[in-house]
Coordinates of C-alpha atoms in Angstrom, one line a residue:
M271 CA 46.9 15.3 33.0
S272 CA 46.9 17.2 29.5
D273 CA 45.7 13.5 28.1
N274 CA 43.5 12.8 31.0
K275 CA 41.5 16.9 30.0
F276 CA 41.7 15.5 26.2
K277 CA 39.4 12.4 27.4
S278 CA 37.2 13.7 29.6
F279 CA 36.4 16.8 26.6
L280 CA 35.8 14.2 24.2
A281 CA 33.8 11.9 25.9
I282 CA 31.6 15.7 27.1
L283 CA 31.3 15.5 23.4
L284 CA 30.2 12.2 22.4
L285 CA 27.5 11.9 25.3
P286 CA 24.4 13.8 23.9
A287 CA 25.0 10.7 21.1
V288 CA 25.4 7.9 23.1
L289 CA 22.5 9.0 25.1
H290 CA 20.4 9.9 22.3
A291 CA 21.3 6.2 20.7
Q292 CA 20.5 4.3 23.6
T293 CA 17.5 5.7 24.2
P294 CA 14.5 4.3 22.5
K295 CA 11.5 5.3 20.3
K296 CA 8.1 4.8 22.5
L297 CA 5.5 3.6 19.6
S298 CA 2.1 3.1 20.3
L299 CA 0.5 1.1 17.3
Q300 CA -1.3 4.2 15.6
E301 CA 1.3 5.9 15.9
A302 CA 3.4 3.5 15.0
I303 CA 0.9 3.8 12.1
D304 CA 0.6 6.6 10.7
L305 CA 4.6 7.3 11.5
G306 CA 4.0 4.0 8.1
I307 CA 1.6 5.5 6.0
A308 CA 3.6 8.5 6.1
N309 CA 6.5 7.7 4.6
S310 CA 5.5 4.8 2.8
K311 CA 7.8 4.9 -0.3
N312 CA 4.2 2.2 -2.0
L313 CA 1.4 5.4 -1.0
K314 CA 3.5 7.6 -2.4
L315 CA 4.2 5.9 -6.0
A316 CA 0.0 5.2 -6.2
Q317 CA -0.3 8.3 -5.4
N318 CA 1.7 9.8 -8.3
K319 CA -0.7 7.1 -9.9
I320 CA -3.4 8.9 -9.3
D321 CA -2.4 12.1 -10.7
E322 CA -1.1 10.3 -13.9
S323 CA -4.7 9.7 -13.9
V324 CA -6.0 13.3 -13.2
A325 CA -3.5 13.8 -15.7
R326 CA -5.1 11.6 -18.5
L327 CA -8.7 13.7 -17.5
A328 CA -7.8 16.5 -18.5
V329 CA -6.8 15.6 -21.9
V330 CA -9.2 13.8 -22.8
K331 CA -11.4 16.8 -21.2
D332 CA -9.8 18.8 -23.9
N333 CA -10.3 17.3 -26.7
V334 CA -13.7 18.4 -26.4
L335 CA -11.9 22.0 -26.9
P336 CA -12.4 24.2 -30.5
S337 CA -9.1 23.0 -32.9
A338 CA -7.3 26.2 -34.7
S339 CA -4.4 25.9 -36.1
A340 CA -2.9 29.2 -38.1
S341 CA -0.2 29.2 -41.1
F342 CA 1.7 32.0 -42.6
L343 CA 4.0 31.3 -46.2
Y344 CA 5.8 33.5 -48.5
N345 CA 7.0 31.9 -51.8
H346 CA 9.7 33.8 -53.9
A347 CA 10.2 33.1 -57.5
E348 CA 12.6 33.8 -60.1
I349 CA 10.9 34.2 -64.1
P350 CA 14.0 33.0 -66.2
T351 CA 11.5 33.5 -69.8
H352 CA 9.3 36.5 -69.3
S353 CA 7.4 36.4 -72.5
L354 CA 4.9 33.6 -73.0
S355 CA 2.5 33.3 -76.1
I356 CA 0.1 31.1 -76.7
G357 CA -0.8 30.0 -80.5
G358 CA -1.4 33.0 -81.9
G359 CA -2.5 35.5 -79.5
N360 CA -0.5 38.2 -78.2
P361 CA 2.3 37.1 -75.8
I362 CA 1.7 37.6 -72.0
N363 CA 4.6 39.6 -70.7
L364 CA 6.3 38.2 -67.0
P365 CA 8.2 40.1 -64.2
N366 CA 12.1 38.5 -64.2
R367 CA 10.8 37.4 -60.5
A368 CA 7.9 37.6 -58.1
D369 CA 6.9 37.5 -54.6
A370 CA 3.7 36.1 -53.1
F371 CA 2.2 36.6 -48.6
V372 CA -0.1 33.7 -48.1
G373 CA -1.7 33.5 -44.7
T374 CA -4.5 31.0 -43.3
A375 CA -6.6 30.5 -39.8
A376 CA -9.1 28.3 -39.0
V377 CA -11.3 27.4 -36.4
Q378 CA -13.2 23.8 -35.8
E379 CA -15.2 22.5 -33.5
V380 CA -17.4 19.1 -34.0
V381 CA -20.8 20.1 -32.2
Y382 CA -22.5 16.5 -32.2
G383 CA -20.3 13.1 -32.1
G384 CA -22.7 10.6 -31.4
G385 CA -21.8 11.4 -27.3
K386 CA -18.2 9.5 -28.0
Y387 CA -17.0 12.6 -26.0
R388 CA -18.9 12.3 -22.6
Y389 CA -18.5 9.3 -22.7
A390 CA -15.2 8.8 -22.9
Q391 CA -15.1 11.4 -19.6
E392 CA -16.6 10.1 -17.8
S393 CA -14.6 6.6 -18.5
T394 CA -11.9 8.1 -17.9
R395 CA -12.7 9.4 -14.6
L396 CA -14.2 6.4 -13.1
L397 CA -10.9 4.8 -14.0
T398 CA -9.8 7.7 -11.8
D399 CA -11.6 6.4 -9.1
V400 CA -9.9 3.3 -10.1
A401 CA -6.4 4.2 -9.0
R402 CA -8.0 5.6 -5.7
L403 CA -9.3 2.7 -4.9
D404 CA -6.3 1.7 -5.3
A405 CA -3.7 3.9 -3.2
D406 CA -6.5 2.7 -0.9
K407 CA -6.1 -0.9 -1.0
N408 CA -1.5 -0.4 -0.5
K409 CA -3.5 1.7 2.4
E410 CA -5.1 -1.2 3.7
E411 CA -1.8 -3.9 3.0
I412 CA 1.1 -1.5 4.5
T413 CA -2.1 -1.1 8.1
Y414 CA -2.1 -4.8 8.1
A415 CA 2.4 -5.0 7.4
I416 CA 3.2 -3.0 10.5
I417 CA 0.6 -4.2 12.8
N418 CA 1.8 -8.3 12.0
S419 CA 5.7 -6.3 13.0
Y420 CA 4.1 -4.8 15.3
F421 CA 3.1 -7.8 17.7
S422 CA 6.2 -9.9 15.8
L423 CA 8.3 -7.6 18.0
Y424 CA 6.1 -7.5 21.2
K425 CA 6.0 -11.3 21.1
V426 CA 9.4 -11.4 21.1
M427 CA 10.0 -9.0 23.9
Q428 CA 7.6 -10.7 25.9
S429 CA 9.6 -13.9 25.8
K430 CA 12.3 -12.2 26.0
K431 CA 11.4 -10.9 29.3
V432 CA 9.7 -13.8 30.6
V433 CA 13.3 -16.2 29.9
A434 CA 14.2 -13.3 32.0
Q435 CA 12.3 -13.9 34.5
N436 CA 14.2 -17.8 34.1
L437 CA 17.8 -17.2 34.0
E438 CA 16.9 -15.4 37.2
S439 CA 15.0 -18.6 38.5
I440 CA 17.3 -21.0 37.6
A441 CA 20.5 -18.8 39.1
S442 CA 18.6 -19.1 42.3
Q443 CA 18.5 -22.0 42.5
L444 CA 21.9 -23.3 41.1
K445 CA 22.7 -21.3 44.1
Q446 CA 21.1 -23.5 46.7
A447 CA 21.7 -26.6 44.9
Q448 CA 25.6 -25.7 44.8
R449 CA 25.1 -25.2 48.7
F450 CA 22.8 -28.1 49.5
F451 CA 26.1 -30.4 48.1
E452 CA 28.6 -28.6 50.1
Q453 CA 26.6 -29.5 52.8
G454 CA 26.2 -33.5 51.4
I455 CA 22.1 -33.3 50.6
V456 CA 22.0 -33.3 46.9
T457 CA 24.7 -34.7 43.9
K458 CA 27.5 -32.9 42.2
N459 CA 24.8 -34.2 39.1
D460 CA 22.1 -32.0 40.4
V461 CA 23.9 -29.2 40.2
L462 CA 25.4 -30.2 36.7
R463 CA 21.5 -30.3 35.9
F464 CA 20.4 -26.8 36.6
Q465 CA 23.8 -25.6 34.7
L466 CA 23.1 -27.2 31.8
Q467 CA 19.9 -26.3 32.1
Q468 CA 20.9 -22.4 32.6
A469 CA 23.0 -22.6 29.6
N470 CA 20.0 -24.0 27.5
V471 CA 17.9 -20.8 28.4
S472 CA 20.7 -18.6 27.9
L473 CA 20.9 -20.4 24.2
T474 CA 17.3 -18.9 23.7
D475 CA 17.8 -15.8 25.1
L476 CA 20.6 -15.4 22.8
E477 CA 18.0 -16.1 19.8
I478 CA 15.6 -14.5 21.3
E479 CA 17.9 -11.5 20.6
N480 CA 18.7 -12.3 17.6
N481 CA 15.1 -13.0 16.0
R482 CA 14.6 -8.8 18.0
K483 CA 17.1 -7.2 16.7
I484 CA 15.7 -8.5 13.3
I485 CA 12.8 -7.5 13.4
N486 CA 13.5 -3.7 15.0
Y487 CA 15.9 -3.5 11.7
N488 CA 12.1 -4.2 9.9
L489 CA 10.4 -2.3 11.3
D490 CA 12.6 0.8 11.4
I491 CA 12.7 0.1 7.3
L492 CA 9.0 0.1 8.0
L493 CA 8.1 3.7 9.4
G494 CA 11.1 5.3 7.9
L495 CA 13.0 5.5 11.3
P496 CA 16.8 5.5 11.5
E497 CA 18.0 1.7 11.1
D498 CA 19.7 1.9 14.2
T499 CA 16.7 2.9 16.3
D500 CA 15.5 0.8 18.9
I501 CA 11.9 0.3 18.9
E502 CA 10.1 0.6 22.0
L503 CA 6.4 -0.6 22.7
T504 CA 3.2 0.9 24.7
D505 CA 0.3 -0.5 23.7
A506 CA 0.6 -4.0 23.2
E507 CA -1.7 -4.7 25.9
A508 CA -4.8 -3.0 25.9
T509 CA -7.7 -4.9 26.2
L510 CA -9.2 -7.3 23.4
P511 CA -12.7 -5.7 22.1
A512 CA -15.9 -7.7 21.3
S513 CA -16.7 -9.3 18.8
A514 CA -19.3 -8.8 16.5
P515 CA -21.7 -11.6 14.5
L516 CA -20.7 -12.6 11.3
N517 CA -22.8 -11.1 9.8
T518 CA -21.7 -8.2 10.8
Y519 CA -18.0 -8.5 8.8
L520 CA -20.0 -9.2 6.1
S521 CA -22.1 -6.4 5.1
L522 CA -19.1 -4.5 6.2
A523 CA -16.8 -6.1 3.7
M524 CA -19.7 -5.9 0.8
A525 CA -19.3 -2.1 1.6
S526 CA -15.6 -1.2 1.8
R527 CA -13.6 -4.0 -0.4
Q528 CA -12.3 -1.6 -2.2
E529 CA -12.2 -5.1 -4.6
L530 CA -15.5 -4.9 -5.7
Q531 CA -16.1 -1.5 -5.6
Q532 CA -13.1 -1.2 -8.3
L533 CA -15.3 -4.3 -10.3
D534 CA -18.6 -2.5 -9.9
I535 CA -16.4 0.9 -11.6
R536 CA -15.2 -1.2 -14.1
N537 CA -19.2 -2.3 -15.0
K538 CA -20.0 0.9 -14.9
V539 CA -16.4 1.4 -17.6
A540 CA -17.6 -1.2 -19.6
N541 CA -21.2 0.4 -20.2
Y542 CA -19.6 3.0 -20.9
N543 CA -17.5 1.3 -24.0
I544 CA -20.9 -0.2 -25.7
K545 CA -22.6 3.3 -26.1
S546 CA -19.3 4.6 -27.1
I547 CA -19.4 1.8 -29.9
K548 CA -23.3 2.3 -30.0
A549 CA -22.5 6.3 -30.8
N550 CA -19.6 5.8 -33.6
Q551 CA -23.2 4.3 -35.9
L552 CA -24.0 8.1 -35.9
P553 CA -23.4 11.0 -37.6
T554 CA -20.6 13.9 -36.5
V555 CA -21.1 17.1 -36.5
G556 CA -19.3 19.9 -37.7
V557 CA -18.3 23.6 -37.7
G558 CA -15.7 25.6 -38.8
A559 CA -15.1 28.9 -39.7
N560 CA -11.4 30.3 -41.9
L561 CA -10.0 33.2 -42.8
Y562 CA -6.9 34.1 -45.5
Y563 CA -5.0 36.5 -46.1
I564 CA -3.5 37.1 -50.4
N565 CA -0.9 39.3 -50.7
P566 CA 0.6 38.6 -54.6
N567 CA 2.4 42.4 -54.2
G568 CA 5.0 41.1 -53.4
S569 CA 5.6 43.8 -49.7
F570 CA 5.3 42.2 -46.7
I571 CA 3.2 45.0 -45.7
P572 CA 0.8 45.5 -49.3
A573 CA -0.8 48.9 -50.0
A574 CA -4.8 49.6 -50.2
N575 CA -6.7 47.0 -52.4
E576 CA -3.6 44.6 -53.2
Y577 CA -3.9 42.0 -51.3
I578 CA -8.2 39.8 -50.2
M579 CA -8.6 38.7 -47.1
P580 CA -11.8 36.8 -47.3
V581 CA -14.2 34.8 -44.6
T582 CA -15.1 31.1 -44.8
L583 CA -17.9 29.4 -42.7
G584 CA -18.9 26.3 -43.1
A585 CA -20.5 23.0 -41.8
T586 CA -19.5 19.5 -41.3
V587 CA -21.9 16.1 -42.0
S588 CA -20.2 13.2 -41.7
W589 CA -21.3 9.5 -41.3
N590 CA -19.6 6.3 -41.5
V591 CA -22.8 4.3 -43.0
A592 CA -20.7 1.2 -43.2
S593 CA -20.6 1.3 -39.2
L594 CA -24.4 0.2 -39.3
W595 CA -23.6 -3.1 -39.4
T596 CA -19.6 -3.6 -38.5
N597 CA -20.5 -2.6 -35.4
K598 CA -22.6 -5.4 -34.3
N599 CA -20.3 -7.9 -33.8
K600 CA -18.4 -5.2 -31.4
I601 CA -21.5 -4.7 -29.5
S602 CA -21.7 -7.9 -28.8
E603 CA -18.1 -8.4 -27.8
A604 CA -18.2 -5.1 -25.8
K605 CA -21.5 -6.7 -24.0
I606 CA -19.4 -9.7 -22.9
Q607 CA -16.7 -8.4 -22.2
Q608 CA -19.3 -6.4 -19.5
Q609 CA -21.0 -9.7 -18.4
E610 CA -17.6 -11.1 -17.6
I611 CA -17.0 -8.1 -15.1
G612 CA -20.0 -8.8 -13.0
I613 CA -18.7 -13.1 -12.8
Q614 CA -15.2 -12.4 -11.2
K615 CA -17.0 -9.7 -8.9
D616 CA -19.5 -13.1 -8.0
I617 CA -16.0 -15.4 -7.8
L618 CA -14.7 -12.5 -5.8
T619 CA -17.9 -12.6 -3.2
D620 CA -17.7 -15.6 -2.5
Q621 CA -14.1 -15.8 -1.6
L622 CA -14.4 -12.8 0.4
K623 CA -17.1 -15.2 2.6
T624 CA -15.0 -18.0 3.3
E625 CA -12.0 -15.9 4.3
I626 CA -13.9 -14.0 6.3
N627 CA -15.4 -16.6 7.9
R628 CA -12.0 -18.5 8.8
N629 CA -11.0 -14.9 9.7
Y630 CA -13.7 -15.0 11.8
Q631 CA -13.8 -18.3 13.2
N632 CA -10.3 -18.0 14.0
Y633 CA -10.6 -14.8 16.2
L634 CA -12.9 -16.5 18.8
L635 CA -10.4 -19.2 18.3
A636 CA -7.7 -17.2 20.0
V637 CA -10.3 -15.9 22.6
K638 CA -10.3 -18.8 24.1
R639 CA -7.0 -19.6 24.2
I640 CA -6.4 -16.9 26.1
D641 CA -8.6 -18.4 28.2
V642 CA -7.7 -22.3 28.2
L643 CA -3.6 -21.0 28.8
Q644 CA -4.4 -18.4 32.0
A645 CA -5.7 -21.5 33.4
S646 CA -2.7 -23.9 33.0
I647 CA -0.7 -20.3 34.1
A648 CA -2.2 -21.7 36.9
Q649 CA -2.3 -25.2 37.5
A650 CA 1.3 -24.8 36.2
T651 CA 2.1 -22.0 39.7
E652 CA 1.2 -24.6 41.6
N653 CA 2.7 -27.1 40.3
D654 CA 6.1 -25.2 40.3
R655 CA 5.3 -24.5 44.0
L656 CA 4.4 -27.9 44.9
L657 CA 7.9 -29.4 43.5
A658 CA 10.1 -26.8 44.9
S659 CA 8.3 -27.8 48.3
K660 CA 9.2 -31.4 47.7
Y661 CA 12.3 -30.7 45.6
N662 CA 13.7 -28.5 49.0
N663 CA 12.7 -31.1 51.2
N664 CA 15.0 -34.2 49.3
I665 CA 11.3 -35.9 48.0
A666 CA 12.1 -35.0 44.6
S667 CA 14.5 -35.0 41.9
V668 CA 16.7 -32.4 40.2
T669 CA 14.4 -33.1 36.7
D670 CA 11.1 -33.3 38.0
R671 CA 11.7 -29.3 39.8
I672 CA 13.5 -28.7 36.2
D673 CA 10.5 -29.7 34.4
A674 CA 8.1 -28.1 36.1
E675 CA 10.0 -24.4 36.2
T676 CA 10.1 -25.0 32.2
L677 CA 6.1 -26.2 32.2
L678 CA 5.3 -22.4 34.2
Y679 CA 7.5 -20.3 32.1
Q680 CA 6.6 -21.8 29.1
A681 CA 2.9 -21.2 29.9
K682 CA 3.2 -17.5 30.7
I683 CA 5.6 -17.9 27.1
N684 CA 3.0 -19.1 25.7
L685 CA -0.4 -16.8 27.1
D686 CA 1.8 -13.7 26.1
L687 CA 1.8 -15.3 22.9
A688 CA -1.8 -16.0 22.5
K689 CA -2.6 -12.3 23.2
A690 CA -0.9 -11.3 20.6
D691 CA -1.6 -13.4 17.6
A692 CA -5.6 -12.5 20.0
R693 CA -5.1 -9.1 18.9
L694 CA -3.7 -9.6 15.0
A695 CA -5.9 -12.0 14.2
Y696 CA -8.4 -9.2 14.9
Y697 CA -6.8 -7.2 12.8
T698 CA -6.9 -9.8 10.1
L699 CA -10.2 -9.6 10.5
L700 CA -10.7 -6.1 10.1
K701 CA -8.5 -6.5 6.8
S702 CA -11.1 -8.9 5.2
T703 CA -13.2 -6.4 5.6
G704 CA -11.6 -2.8 4.2
K705 CA -11.8 -0.9 7.4
I706 CA -8.4 -2.6 8.8
S707 CA -6.9 1.7 7.8
Q708 CA -10.7 3.4 9.5

């Protein structure tokens, strides 16, 4: 009796965990994208790179601030020789020891450097924008990876659903064949054929279930969910959006693709690099102030009039005259590098055009395939109905009956896969414009 009570108590304790494990997590496509972006380790790394670029910009800004330094020196001397005679003059008497305190403080600032500091700031600020675009590009890639996995899971789940219907239908036909065999209407071979078909479809079901577990696990990792979470998709069968003209997607890509924007920014950086090299040909002007504290008295705090504290103000003009003829080749090199960026943009633009056109045509083809497959469903359904009637009337072979049913369920699977492929093709088209996550 006590053993039964313990088992009941244990079952009550384990019931919430069991129910939790069996409850699938329902996710729409947008919810999956938001969850994946929020938990993405790659995006966190990209954010760190942005923070690093912002910190580097702050360092460059600090370079234009005045520089200041201070030092304090204490010096102690032991003098073994107390008298110094030079020639025939009177000797100079020296103390046994001497102490001195010397302090300095200086402030320096460059008031004109040819614009080099300003160009360095602008270049670093632009490179920070490049890092932000890298993060946006990573976000696009992660979004597409989530969408791809989402529809991969949808395809195997739809295939599993159709296979389950097929197995149910085969089981019903197997019972009918066994009844016909008992009545002497069909042979034992007919029954065996249905059993073989049932075994083959069951193996297909096992393979699909295995693929579902793999894709579900990968999607759990991608979304940052517990690895044993079963995901239930809620809006994978949404209506396909109508396609816009090809030029619409081309224009969108030219304005939105992160790679093109990055090349535009790098072209500006190259321009500032040229200006910075030219600035090296100009003189530099700086101003500064120095404060000195000299205390030969030996006391840390001397009496009045026993120390001096002069203050100096100055200005410095420096000019590397040799830069007038040594910078010429550096400027030429920088201009060539800027031209390379322009050529890279032209090459990338052509590549993007071909990519967008290919994805656009693939989407149109995917939509057309759905129309064709829907028509094939109607044909396969009618063919299956006719063969079922003929088989029931013993005027069609079991092979014809099985083939007709196989064609019908294969057509249903093909249609579900085509719908998923069409939506994925649409998101592939959006990705090629740089706007899949917006």
